[in-house]
PDB file of C-alpha atoms in Angstrom:
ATOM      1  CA  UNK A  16     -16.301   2.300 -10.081  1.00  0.00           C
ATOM      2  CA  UNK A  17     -13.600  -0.812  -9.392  1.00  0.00           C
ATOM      3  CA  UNK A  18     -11.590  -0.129  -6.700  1.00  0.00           C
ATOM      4  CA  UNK A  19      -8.316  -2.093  -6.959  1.00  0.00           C
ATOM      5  CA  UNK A  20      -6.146  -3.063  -4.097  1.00  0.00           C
ATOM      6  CA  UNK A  21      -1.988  -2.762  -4.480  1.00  0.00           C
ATOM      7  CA  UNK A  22      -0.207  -3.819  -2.450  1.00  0.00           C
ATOM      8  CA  UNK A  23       3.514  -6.170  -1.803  1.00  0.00           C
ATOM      9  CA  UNK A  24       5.874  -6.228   1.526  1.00  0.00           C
ATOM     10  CA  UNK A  25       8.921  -4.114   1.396  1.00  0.00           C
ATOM     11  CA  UNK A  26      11.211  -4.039  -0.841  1.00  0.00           C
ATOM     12  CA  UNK A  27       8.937  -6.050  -3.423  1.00  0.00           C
ATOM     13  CA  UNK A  28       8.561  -3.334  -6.222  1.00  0.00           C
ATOM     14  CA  UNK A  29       5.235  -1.837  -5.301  1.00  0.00           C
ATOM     15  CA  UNK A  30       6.401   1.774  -5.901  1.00  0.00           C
ATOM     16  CA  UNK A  31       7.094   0.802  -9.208  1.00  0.00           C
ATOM     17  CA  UNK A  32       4.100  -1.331  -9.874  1.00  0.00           C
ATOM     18  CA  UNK A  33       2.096   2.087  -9.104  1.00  0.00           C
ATOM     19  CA  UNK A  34       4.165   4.113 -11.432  1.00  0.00           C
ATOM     20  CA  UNK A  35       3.170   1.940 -14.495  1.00  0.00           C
ATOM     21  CA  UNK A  36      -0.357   1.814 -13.358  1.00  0.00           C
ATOM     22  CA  UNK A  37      -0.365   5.526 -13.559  1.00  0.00           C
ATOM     23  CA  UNK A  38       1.116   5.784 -16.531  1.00  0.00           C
ATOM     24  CA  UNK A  39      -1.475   2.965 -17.727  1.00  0.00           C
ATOM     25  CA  UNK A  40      -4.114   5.815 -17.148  1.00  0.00           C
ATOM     26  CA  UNK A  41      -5.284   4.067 -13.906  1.00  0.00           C
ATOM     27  CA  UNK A  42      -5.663   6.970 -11.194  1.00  0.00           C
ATOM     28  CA  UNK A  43      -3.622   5.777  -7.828  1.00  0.00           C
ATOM     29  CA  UNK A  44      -4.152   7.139  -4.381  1.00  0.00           C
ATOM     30  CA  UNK A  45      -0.783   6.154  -2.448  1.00  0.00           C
ATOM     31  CA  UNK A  46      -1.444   5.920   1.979  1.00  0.00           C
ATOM     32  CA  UNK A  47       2.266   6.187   2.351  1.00  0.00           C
ATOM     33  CA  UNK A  48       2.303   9.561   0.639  1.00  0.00           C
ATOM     34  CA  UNK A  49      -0.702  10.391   2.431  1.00  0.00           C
ATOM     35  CA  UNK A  50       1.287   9.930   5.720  1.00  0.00           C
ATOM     36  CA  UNK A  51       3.889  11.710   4.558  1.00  0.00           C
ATOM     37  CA  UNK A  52       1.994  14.877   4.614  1.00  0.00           C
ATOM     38  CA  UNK A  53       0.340  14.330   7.626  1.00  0.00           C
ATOM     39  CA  UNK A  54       3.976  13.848   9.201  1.00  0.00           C
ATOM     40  CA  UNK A  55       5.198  16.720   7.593  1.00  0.00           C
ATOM     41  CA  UNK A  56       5.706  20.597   8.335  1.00  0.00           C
ATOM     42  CA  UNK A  57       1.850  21.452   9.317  1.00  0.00           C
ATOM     43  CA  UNK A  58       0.615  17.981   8.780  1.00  0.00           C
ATOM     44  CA  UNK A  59      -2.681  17.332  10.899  1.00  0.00           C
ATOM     45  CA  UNK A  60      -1.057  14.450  12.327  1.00  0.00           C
ATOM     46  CA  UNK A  61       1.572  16.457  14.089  1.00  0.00           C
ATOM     47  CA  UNK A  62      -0.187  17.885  17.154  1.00  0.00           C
ATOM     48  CA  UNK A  63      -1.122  14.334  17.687  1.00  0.00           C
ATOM     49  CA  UNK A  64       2.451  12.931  17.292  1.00  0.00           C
ATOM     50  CA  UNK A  65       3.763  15.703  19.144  1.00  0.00           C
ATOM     51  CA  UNK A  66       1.726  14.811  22.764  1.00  0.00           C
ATOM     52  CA  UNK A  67       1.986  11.339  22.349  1.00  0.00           C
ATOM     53  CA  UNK A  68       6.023  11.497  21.129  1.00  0.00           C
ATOM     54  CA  UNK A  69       7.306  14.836  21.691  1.00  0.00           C
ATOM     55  CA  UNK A  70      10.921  14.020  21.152  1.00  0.00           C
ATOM     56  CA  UNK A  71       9.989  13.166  17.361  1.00  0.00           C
ATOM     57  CA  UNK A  72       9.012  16.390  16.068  1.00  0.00           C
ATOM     58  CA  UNK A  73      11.568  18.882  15.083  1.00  0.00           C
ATOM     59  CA  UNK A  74      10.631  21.919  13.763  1.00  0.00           C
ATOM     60  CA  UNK A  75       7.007  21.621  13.288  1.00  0.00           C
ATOM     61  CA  UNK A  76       7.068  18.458  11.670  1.00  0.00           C
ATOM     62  CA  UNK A  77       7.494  14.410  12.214  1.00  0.00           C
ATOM     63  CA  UNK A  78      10.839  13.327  12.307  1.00  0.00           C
ATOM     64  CA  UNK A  79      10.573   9.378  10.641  1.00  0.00           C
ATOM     65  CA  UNK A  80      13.446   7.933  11.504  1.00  0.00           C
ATOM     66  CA  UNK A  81      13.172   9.116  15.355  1.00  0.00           C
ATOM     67  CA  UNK A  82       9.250   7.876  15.166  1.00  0.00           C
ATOM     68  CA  UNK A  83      10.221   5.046  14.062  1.00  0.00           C
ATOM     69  CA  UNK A  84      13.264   4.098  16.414  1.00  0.00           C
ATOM     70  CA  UNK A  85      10.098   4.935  19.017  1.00  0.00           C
ATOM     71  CA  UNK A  86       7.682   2.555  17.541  1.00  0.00           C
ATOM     72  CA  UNK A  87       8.899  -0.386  16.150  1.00  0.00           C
ATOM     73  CA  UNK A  88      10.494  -1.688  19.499  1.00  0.00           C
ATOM     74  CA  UNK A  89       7.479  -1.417  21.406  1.00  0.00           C
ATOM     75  CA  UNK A  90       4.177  -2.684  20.463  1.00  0.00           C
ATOM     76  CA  UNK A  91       2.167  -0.407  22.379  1.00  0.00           C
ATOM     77  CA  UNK A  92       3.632   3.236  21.179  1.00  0.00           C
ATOM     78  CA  UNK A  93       2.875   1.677  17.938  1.00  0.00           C
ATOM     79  CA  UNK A  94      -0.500   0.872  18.463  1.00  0.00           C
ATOM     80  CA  UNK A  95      -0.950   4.678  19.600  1.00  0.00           C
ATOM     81  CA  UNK A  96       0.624   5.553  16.424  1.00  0.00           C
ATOM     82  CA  UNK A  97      -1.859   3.408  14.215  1.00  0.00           C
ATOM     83  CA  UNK A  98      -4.414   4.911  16.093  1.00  0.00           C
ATOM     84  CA  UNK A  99      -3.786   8.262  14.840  1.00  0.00           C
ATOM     85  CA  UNK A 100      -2.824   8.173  11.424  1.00  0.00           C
ATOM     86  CA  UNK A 101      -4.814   5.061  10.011  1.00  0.00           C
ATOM     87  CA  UNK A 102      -8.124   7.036  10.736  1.00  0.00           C
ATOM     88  CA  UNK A 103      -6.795  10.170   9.055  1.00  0.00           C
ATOM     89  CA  UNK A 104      -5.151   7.803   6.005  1.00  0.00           C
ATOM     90  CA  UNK A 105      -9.301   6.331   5.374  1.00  0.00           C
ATOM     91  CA  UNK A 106     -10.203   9.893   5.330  1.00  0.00           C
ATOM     92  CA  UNK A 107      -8.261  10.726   2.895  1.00  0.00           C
ATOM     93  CA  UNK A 108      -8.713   7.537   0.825  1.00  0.00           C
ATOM     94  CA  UNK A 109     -12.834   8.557   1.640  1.00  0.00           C
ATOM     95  CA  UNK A 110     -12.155  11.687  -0.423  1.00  0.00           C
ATOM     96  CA  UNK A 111     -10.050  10.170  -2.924  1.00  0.00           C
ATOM     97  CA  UNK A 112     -12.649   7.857  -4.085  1.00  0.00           C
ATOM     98  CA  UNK A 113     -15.480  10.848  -3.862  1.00  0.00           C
ATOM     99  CA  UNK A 114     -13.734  13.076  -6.361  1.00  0.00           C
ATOM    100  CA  UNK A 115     -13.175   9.889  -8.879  1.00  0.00           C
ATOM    101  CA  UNK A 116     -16.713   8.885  -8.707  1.00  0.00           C
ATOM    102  CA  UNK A 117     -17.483  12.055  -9.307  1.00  0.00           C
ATOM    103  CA  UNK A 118     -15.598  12.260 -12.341  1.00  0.00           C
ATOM    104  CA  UNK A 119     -16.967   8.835 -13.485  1.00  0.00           C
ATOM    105  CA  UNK A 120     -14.081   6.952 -13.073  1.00  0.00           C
ATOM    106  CA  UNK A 121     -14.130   3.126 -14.132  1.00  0.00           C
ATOM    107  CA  UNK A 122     -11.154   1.878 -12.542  1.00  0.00           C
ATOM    108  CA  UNK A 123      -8.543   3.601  -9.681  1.00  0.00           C
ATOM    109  CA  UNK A 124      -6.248   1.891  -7.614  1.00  0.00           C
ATOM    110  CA  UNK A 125      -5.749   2.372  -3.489  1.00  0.00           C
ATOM    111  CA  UNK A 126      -1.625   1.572  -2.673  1.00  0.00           C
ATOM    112  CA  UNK A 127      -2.029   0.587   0.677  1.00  0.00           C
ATOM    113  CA  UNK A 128       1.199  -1.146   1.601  1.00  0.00           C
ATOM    114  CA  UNK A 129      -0.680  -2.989   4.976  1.00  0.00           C
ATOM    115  CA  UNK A 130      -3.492  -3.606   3.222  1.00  0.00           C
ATOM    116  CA  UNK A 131      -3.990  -7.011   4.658  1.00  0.00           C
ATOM    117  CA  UNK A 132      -2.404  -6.363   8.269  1.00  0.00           C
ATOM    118  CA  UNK A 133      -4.729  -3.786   8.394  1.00  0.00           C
ATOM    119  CA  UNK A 134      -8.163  -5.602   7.094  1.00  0.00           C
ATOM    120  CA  UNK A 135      -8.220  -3.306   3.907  1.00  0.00           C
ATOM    121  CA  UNK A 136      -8.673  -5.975   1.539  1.00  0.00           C
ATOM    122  CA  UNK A 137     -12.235  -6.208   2.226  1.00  0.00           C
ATOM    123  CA  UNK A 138     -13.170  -2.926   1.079  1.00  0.00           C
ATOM    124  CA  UNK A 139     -11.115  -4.033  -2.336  1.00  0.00           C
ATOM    125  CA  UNK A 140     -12.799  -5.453  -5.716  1.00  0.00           C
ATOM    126  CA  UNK A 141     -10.225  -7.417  -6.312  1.00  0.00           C
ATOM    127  CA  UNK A 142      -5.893  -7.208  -5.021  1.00  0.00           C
ATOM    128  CA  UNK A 143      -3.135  -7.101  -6.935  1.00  0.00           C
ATOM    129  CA  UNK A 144      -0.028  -8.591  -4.721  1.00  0.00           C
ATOM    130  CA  UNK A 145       3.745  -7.099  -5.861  1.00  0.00           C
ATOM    131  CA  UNK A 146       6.135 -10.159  -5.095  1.00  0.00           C
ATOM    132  CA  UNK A 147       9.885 -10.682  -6.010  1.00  0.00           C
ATOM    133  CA  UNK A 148      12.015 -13.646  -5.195  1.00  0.00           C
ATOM    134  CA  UNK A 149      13.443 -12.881  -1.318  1.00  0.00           C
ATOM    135  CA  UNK A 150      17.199 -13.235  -1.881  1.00  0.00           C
ATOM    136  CA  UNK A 151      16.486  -9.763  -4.221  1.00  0.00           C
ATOM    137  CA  UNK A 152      13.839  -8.726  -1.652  1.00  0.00           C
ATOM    138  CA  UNK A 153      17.282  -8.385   0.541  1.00  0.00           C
ATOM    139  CA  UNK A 154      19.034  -7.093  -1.866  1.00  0.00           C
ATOM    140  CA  UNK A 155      16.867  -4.287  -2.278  1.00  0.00           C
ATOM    141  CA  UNK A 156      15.959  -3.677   1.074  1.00  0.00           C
ATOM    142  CA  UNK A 157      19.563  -3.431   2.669  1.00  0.00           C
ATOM    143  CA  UNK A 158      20.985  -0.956   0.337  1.00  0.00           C
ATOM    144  CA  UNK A 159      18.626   1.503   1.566  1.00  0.00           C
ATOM    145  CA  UNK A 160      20.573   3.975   3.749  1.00  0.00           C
ATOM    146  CA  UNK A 161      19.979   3.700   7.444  1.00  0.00           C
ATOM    147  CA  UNK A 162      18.479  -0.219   6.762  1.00  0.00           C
ATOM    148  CA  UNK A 163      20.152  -3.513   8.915  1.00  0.00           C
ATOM    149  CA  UNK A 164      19.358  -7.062   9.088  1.00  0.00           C
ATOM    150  CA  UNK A 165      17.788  -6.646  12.144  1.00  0.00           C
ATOM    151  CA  UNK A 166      15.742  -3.842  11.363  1.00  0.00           C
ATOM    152  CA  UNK A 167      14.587  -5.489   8.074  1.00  0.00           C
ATOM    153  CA  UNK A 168      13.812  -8.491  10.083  1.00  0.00           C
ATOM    154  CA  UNK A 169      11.748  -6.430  12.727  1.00  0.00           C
ATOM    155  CA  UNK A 170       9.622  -5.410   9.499  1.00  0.00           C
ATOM    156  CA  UNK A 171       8.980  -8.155   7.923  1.00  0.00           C
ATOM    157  CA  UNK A 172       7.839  -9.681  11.421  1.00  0.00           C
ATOM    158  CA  UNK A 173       5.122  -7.038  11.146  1.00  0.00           C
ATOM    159  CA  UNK A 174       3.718  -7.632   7.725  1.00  0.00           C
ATOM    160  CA  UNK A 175       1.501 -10.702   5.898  1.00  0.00           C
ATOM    161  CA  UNK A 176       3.889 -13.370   4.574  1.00  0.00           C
ATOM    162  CA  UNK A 177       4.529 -12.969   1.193  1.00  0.00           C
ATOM    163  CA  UNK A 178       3.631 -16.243   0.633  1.00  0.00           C
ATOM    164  CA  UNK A 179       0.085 -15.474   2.628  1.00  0.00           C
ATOM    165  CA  UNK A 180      -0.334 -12.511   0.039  1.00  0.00           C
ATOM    166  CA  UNK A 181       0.123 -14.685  -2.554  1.00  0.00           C
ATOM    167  CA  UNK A 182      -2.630 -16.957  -1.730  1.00  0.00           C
ATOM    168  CA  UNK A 183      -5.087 -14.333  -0.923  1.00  0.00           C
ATOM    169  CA  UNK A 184      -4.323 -12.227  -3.977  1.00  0.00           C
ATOM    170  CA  UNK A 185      -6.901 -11.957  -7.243  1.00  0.00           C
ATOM    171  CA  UNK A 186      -3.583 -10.950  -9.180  1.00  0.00           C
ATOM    172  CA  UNK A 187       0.372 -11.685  -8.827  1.00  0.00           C
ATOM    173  CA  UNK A 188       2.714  -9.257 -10.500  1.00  0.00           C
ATOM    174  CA  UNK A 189       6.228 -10.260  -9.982  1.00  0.00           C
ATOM    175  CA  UNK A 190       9.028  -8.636 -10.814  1.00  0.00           C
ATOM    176  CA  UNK A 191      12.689  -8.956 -10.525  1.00  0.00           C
ATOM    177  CA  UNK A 192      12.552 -10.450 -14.094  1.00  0.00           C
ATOM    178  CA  UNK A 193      12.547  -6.905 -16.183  1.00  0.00           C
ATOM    179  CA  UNK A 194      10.556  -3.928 -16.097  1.00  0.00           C
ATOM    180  CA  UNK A 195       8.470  -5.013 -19.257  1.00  0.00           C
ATOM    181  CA  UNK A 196       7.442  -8.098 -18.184  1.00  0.00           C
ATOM    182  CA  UNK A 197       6.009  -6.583 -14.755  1.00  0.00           C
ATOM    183  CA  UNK A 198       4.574  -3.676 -17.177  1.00  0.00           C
ATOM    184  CA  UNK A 199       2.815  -6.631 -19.449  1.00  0.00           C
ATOM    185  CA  UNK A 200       1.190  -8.529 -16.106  1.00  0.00           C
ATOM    186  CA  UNK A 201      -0.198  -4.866 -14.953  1.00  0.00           C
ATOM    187  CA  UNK A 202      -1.528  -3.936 -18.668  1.00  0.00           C
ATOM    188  CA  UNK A 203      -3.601  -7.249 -18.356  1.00  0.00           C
ATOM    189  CA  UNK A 204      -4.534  -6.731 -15.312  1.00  0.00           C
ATOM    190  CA  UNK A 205      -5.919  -3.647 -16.505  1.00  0.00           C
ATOM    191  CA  UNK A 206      -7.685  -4.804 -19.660  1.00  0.00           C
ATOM    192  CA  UNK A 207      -9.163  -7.649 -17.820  1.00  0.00           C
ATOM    193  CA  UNK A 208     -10.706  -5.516 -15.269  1.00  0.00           C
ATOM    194  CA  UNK A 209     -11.821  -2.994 -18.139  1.00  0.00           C
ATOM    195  CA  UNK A 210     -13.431  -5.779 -20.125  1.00  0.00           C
ATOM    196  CA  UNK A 211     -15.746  -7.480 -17.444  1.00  0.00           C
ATOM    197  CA  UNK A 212     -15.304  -5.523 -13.764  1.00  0.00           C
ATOM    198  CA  UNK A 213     -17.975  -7.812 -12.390  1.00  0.00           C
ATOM    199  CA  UNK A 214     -16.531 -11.054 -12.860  1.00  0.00           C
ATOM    200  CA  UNK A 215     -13.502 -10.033 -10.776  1.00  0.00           C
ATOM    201  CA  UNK A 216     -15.838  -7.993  -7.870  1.00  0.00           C
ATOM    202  CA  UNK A 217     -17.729 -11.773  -7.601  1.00  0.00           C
ATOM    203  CA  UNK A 218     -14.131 -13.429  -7.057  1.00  0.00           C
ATOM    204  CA  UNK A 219     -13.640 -10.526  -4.387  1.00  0.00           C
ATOM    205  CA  UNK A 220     -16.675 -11.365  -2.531  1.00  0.00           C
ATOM    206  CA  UNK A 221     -15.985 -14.735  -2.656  1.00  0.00           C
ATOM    207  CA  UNK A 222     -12.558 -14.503  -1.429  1.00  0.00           C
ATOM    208  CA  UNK A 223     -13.804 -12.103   1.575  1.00  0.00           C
TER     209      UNK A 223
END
């Protein structure tokens, strides 16, 4: 089974990149959604959340927005946070991959958004980096409600440089240009993979 890598910084179109993969057939586990449920009412992450940041759970589950006014201004509640939930996120990517290997899957893709920051890439076959120009990276990004410059720029202080995705990426899908033309990059992505997996595992490896 190839086990593809998706990833892009915020605001780059990676949501919709995984939507067409989908769609493509390609089966896509998503870590954000997975951390969704462990935030959520009777997520398994809660308890955990709840001792180490008891003013962000409300009602039996995670409240984001408080969590993340907690975390993202100081470095070492957000270590404590990555602590829980990346552990619990693998386990559920563990699983993931079980059931699709055992239903013979060729090809599924892991959406990990920090997949470099994180040192995911390594357990990739090959990476497929979502980029967009950055004046519509703004764009994008600020018109979602509660966002600011400084926020955004607190973010984007915490991920991989585009630019250093770029580089270390098998595959580039851009978009900003057109839904079809990002759709036509992903369905050759696809068929290359399809066609000969183990040429792009080698450039993987070699890459690592």
């Amino acid at each position: 089974m190839f086990i593809l890598g998706l990833t892009g910084s915020i605001g780059m179109g990676k949501t919709s990149a995984a939507r067409s993969l989908r769609r493509l057939g390609v089966p896509v586990h998503d870590a954000d959604a997975t951390v969704h449920r462990l935030l959520g009412a009777g997520g398994k992450a809660v308890p955990a959340i709840q001792r180490l940041f008891p003013r962000a759970v409300e009602n039996g589950a995670v409240n984001r927005r408080t969590l993340g006014g907690i975390v993202f201004a100081d470095p070492a509640a957000l270590r404590q946070l990555e602590a829980v939930l990346h552990p619990m996120v693998r386990e559920a990517e563990r699983t993931f991959l079980k059931r699709m290997r055992r239903r013979h899957q060729p090809l599924v893709v892991l959406d990990i958004p920090l997949l470099y920051e994180t040192g995911g890439a390594a357990r990739m076959d090959a990476v497929v980096v979502v980029s967009a120009p950055a004046l519509l990276q703004a764009r994008r990004v600020l018109a979602r409600p509660g966002m600011t410059p400084e926020k955004f720029a607190q973010i984007l202080r915490q991920q991989t440089p585009d630019a250093e995705k770029r580089r270390r990426a098998d595959f580039v899908v851009t978009t900003g240009l057109g839904h079809d033309r990002s759709l036509r990059q992903l369905k050759r992505i696809v068929r290359l993979i399809r066609e000969n997996p183990d040429l792009y595992r080698r450039r993987r490896r070699q890459h690592a």
